[in-house]
Every structure is written in structure tokens, then in C-alpha cells.
JSON list of C-alpha atoms in Angstrom, two decimals:
[
{"chain": "A", "resi": 13, "resn": "MET", "atom": "CA", "xyz": [-20.73, 17.79, -12.42]},
{"chain": "A", "resi": 14, "resn": "THR", "atom": "CA", "xyz": [-22.48, 17.00, -9.30]},
{"chain": "A", "resi": 15, "resn": "LYS", "atom": "CA", "xyz": [-20.84, 17.17, -5.92]},
{"chain": "A", "resi": 16, "resn": "THR", "atom": "CA", "xyz": [-21.58, 13.31, -5.20]},
{"chain": "A", "resi": 17, "resn": "THR", "atom": "CA", "xyz": [-19.86, 12.66, -8.54]},
{"chain": "A", "resi": 18, "resn": "GLU", "atom": "CA", "xyz": [-16.73, 14.66, -7.55]},
{"chain": "A", "resi": 19, "resn": "ASN", "atom": "CA", "xyz": [-16.43, 13.04, -4.27]},
{"chain": "A", "resi": 20, "resn": "SER", "atom": "CA", "xyz": [-16.81, 9.45, -5.77]},
{"chain": "A", "resi": 21, "resn": "GLN", "atom": "CA", "xyz": [-13.94, 10.52, -8.32]},
{"chain": "A", "resi": 22, "resn": "LEU", "atom": "CA", "xyz": [-11.70, 11.76, -5.60]},
{"chain": "A", "resi": 23, "resn": "THR", "atom": "CA", "xyz": [-12.43, 8.32, -3.35]},
{"chain": "A", "resi": 24, "resn": "GLY", "atom": "CA", "xyz": [-11.62, 6.28, -6.41]},
{"chain": "A", "resi": 25, "resn": "SER", "atom": "CA", "xyz": [-8.11, 8.21, -7.26]},
{"chain": "A", "resi": 26, "resn": "LEU", "atom": "CA", "xyz": [-7.34, 8.10, -3.44]},
{"chain": "A", "resi": 27, "resn": "LEU", "atom": "CA", "xyz": [-8.07, 4.18, -3.39]},
{"chain": "A", "resi": 28, "resn": "ALA", "atom": "CA", "xyz": [-5.97, 3.64, -6.70]},
{"chain": "A", "resi": 29, "resn": "GLU", "atom": "CA", "xyz": [-2.97, 5.29, -4.62]},
{"chain": "A", "resi": 30, "resn": "TRP", "atom": "CA", "xyz": [-3.54, 3.41, -1.20]},
{"chain": "A", "resi": 31, "resn": "ILE", "atom": "CA", "xyz": [-3.74, -0.24, -1.08]},
{"chain": "A", "resi": 32, "resn": "PRO", "atom": "CA", "xyz": [-5.32, -1.97, 2.03]},
{"chain": "A", "resi": 33, "resn": "ARG", "atom": "CA", "xyz": [-2.73, -3.80, 4.35]},
{"chain": "A", "resi": 34, "resn": "ALA", "atom": "CA", "xyz": [-4.71, -7.14, 4.16]},
{"chain": "A", "resi": 35, "resn": "GLU", "atom": "CA", "xyz": [-4.21, -6.96, 0.22]},
{"chain": "A", "resi": 36, "resn": "VAL", "atom": "CA", "xyz": [-0.35, -6.40, 0.50]},
{"chain": "A", "resi": 37, "resn": "MET", "atom": "CA", "xyz": [-0.13, -9.16, 3.12]},
{"chain": "A", "resi": 38, "resn": "GLN", "atom": "CA", "xyz": [-1.95, -11.59, 0.66]},
{"chain": "A", "resi": 39, "resn": "PHE", "atom": "CA", "xyz": [0.07, -10.27, -2.11]},
{"chain": "A", "resi": 40, "resn": "LEU", "atom": "CA", "xyz": [3.53, -10.57, -0.47]},
{"chain": "A", "resi": 41, "resn": "GLY", "atom": "CA", "xyz": [2.48, -13.81, 1.33]},
{"chain": "A", "resi": 42, "resn": "TYR", "atom": "CA", "xyz": [3.37, -12.34, 4.73]},
{"chain": "A", "resi": 43, "resn": "LYS", "atom": "CA", "xyz": [1.81, -13.41, 8.20]},
{"chain": "A", "resi": 44, "resn": "ALA", "atom": "CA", "xyz": [0.70, -10.59, 10.35]},
{"chain": "A", "resi": 45, "resn": "THR", "atom": "CA", "xyz": [4.02, -10.50, 12.45]},
{"chain": "A", "resi": 46, "resn": "GLN", "atom": "CA", "xyz": [5.95, -10.16, 9.19]},
{"chain": "A", "resi": 47, "resn": "MET", "atom": "CA", "xyz": [3.66, -7.44, 7.72]},
{"chain": "A", "resi": 48, "resn": "TYR", "atom": "CA", "xyz": [4.06, -5.78, 11.26]},
{"chain": "A", "resi": 49, "resn": "HIS", "atom": "CA", "xyz": [7.82, -5.71, 11.07]},
{"chain": "A", "resi": 50, "resn": "PHE", "atom": "CA", "xyz": [7.96, -4.69, 7.20]},
{"chain": "A", "resi": 51, "resn": "LEU", "atom": "CA", "xyz": [5.63, -1.74, 7.95]},
{"chain": "A", "resi": 52, "resn": "LYS", "atom": "CA", "xyz": [7.62, -0.64, 10.76]},
{"chain": "A", "resi": 53, "resn": "SER", "atom": "CA", "xyz": [10.98, -0.68, 8.79]},
{"chain": "A", "resi": 54, "resn": "GLY", "atom": "CA", "xyz": [9.72, 2.32, 6.90]},
{"chain": "A", "resi": 55, "resn": "LYS", "atom": "CA", "xyz": [10.52, 0.79, 3.52]},
{"chain": "A", "resi": 56, "resn": "VAL", "atom": "CA", "xyz": [6.98, 1.81, 2.19]},
{"chain": "A", "resi": 57, "resn": "LYS", "atom": "CA", "xyz": [4.97, 4.67, 3.02]},
{"chain": "A", "resi": 58, "resn": "THR", "atom": "CA", "xyz": [1.74, 4.20, 5.40]},
{"chain": "A", "resi": 59, "resn": "VAL", "atom": "CA", "xyz": [-1.36, 5.87, 6.52]},
{"chain": "A", "resi": 60, "resn": "LYS", "atom": "CA", "xyz": [-3.54, 4.67, 9.17]},
{"chain": "A", "resi": 61, "resn": "VAL", "atom": "CA", "xyz": [-7.34, 5.85, 9.01]},
{"chain": "A", "resi": 62, "resn": "GLY", "atom": "CA", "xyz": [-9.18, 4.74, 12.14]},
{"chain": "A", "resi": 63, "resn": "LYS", "atom": "CA", "xyz": [-8.06, 1.11, 12.75]},
{"chain": "A", "resi": 64, "resn": "ARG", "atom": "CA", "xyz": [-7.16, 0.49, 9.00]},
{"chain": "A", "resi": 65, "resn": "ILE", "atom": "CA", "xyz": [-3.78, 0.80, 7.51]},
{"chain": "A", "resi": 66, "resn": "PHE", "atom": "CA", "xyz": [-3.16, 1.35, 3.89]},
{"chain": "A", "resi": 67, "resn": "VAL", "atom": "CA", "xyz": [0.11, 1.20, 1.99]},
{"chain": "A", "resi": 68, "resn": "ASN", "atom": "CA", "xyz": [1.25, 3.63, -0.81]},
{"chain": "A", "resi": 69, "resn": "ARG", "atom": "CA", "xyz": [0.97, 1.99, -4.06]},
{"chain": "A", "resi": 70, "resn": "LYS", "atom": "CA", "xyz": [3.98, 3.92, -5.68]},
{"chain": "A", "resi": 71, "resn": "SER", "atom": "CA", "xyz": [6.15, 3.21, -2.63]},
{"chain": "A", "resi": 72, "resn": "LEU", "atom": "CA", "xyz": [5.25, -0.45, -2.85]},
{"chain": "A", "resi": 73, "resn": "ASN", "atom": "CA", "xyz": [6.25, -0.51, -6.82]},
{"chain": "A", "resi": 74, "resn": "ASP", "atom": "CA", "xyz": [9.47, 1.28, -5.81]},
{"chain": "A", "resi": 75, "resn": "PHE", "atom": "CA", "xyz": [10.36, -1.26, -3.12]},
{"chain": "A", "resi": 76, "resn": "MET", "atom": "CA", "xyz": [9.37, -4.18, -5.40]},
{"chain": "A", "resi": 77, "resn": "GLU", "atom": "CA", "xyz": [11.77, -2.56, -8.14]},
{"chain": "A", "resi": 78, "resn": "ALA", "atom": "CA", "xyz": [14.41, -2.09, -5.62]},
{"chain": "A", "resi": 79, "resn": "GLN", "atom": "CA", "xyz": [14.21, -5.76, -4.59]},
{"chain": "A", "resi": 80, "resn": "SER", "atom": "CA", "xyz": [14.26, -6.90, -8.23]},
{"chain": "A", "resi": 81, "resn": "SER", "atom": "CA", "xyz": [17.43, -5.10, -9.09]},
{"chain": "A", "resi": 82, "resn": "GLN", "atom": "CA", "xyz": [19.08, -6.45, -6.11]},
{"chain": "A", "resi": 83, "resn": "SER", "atom": "CA", "xyz": [18.12, -10.15, -7.10]},
{"chain": "A", "resi": 84, "resn": "GLU", "atom": "CA", "xyz": [20.85, -12.22, -9.17]},
{"chain": "A", "resi": 85, "resn": "TYR", "atom": "CA", "xyz": [18.42, -14.89, -10.73]}
]
């Protein structure tokens, strides 16, 4: 396996674990201020790379599961 192939596989797996903030905003239907407070609350894991913020997919799934178990629909 070449170094380039290894790097793209690593990048692909990392991107599978981290979702750009903008995608999470769109999915949750949050505006910028709502998203800011949500991320600051510490309910999900985040990482900042340069000016971009990414949300950990597993922590978002865990948050969603916790919300669904609290719902009484």
C-alpha cells in the first residue's frame, strides 16, 4: 500500500468520526447562536482545526439517544 493510499484511508476514517459544525447545525435546525450555546454546554465532544469546528459523531449519537429516551411521545 502506498503512503498516499494510507493517508487517504486515515483521512476518510477521521472524517467519518467528525462532522463539520455546519452540517450539525443544518441537521439540528439550529441557528449560529443556538449552536454556539449547544457546543459550549459540553453535551458533545468538539475539536477546532484552524477556524473550523467539528463535532464527534459518537458523542452526537449518544446525545440524540439520551434525548429520545427522555421523550414521552
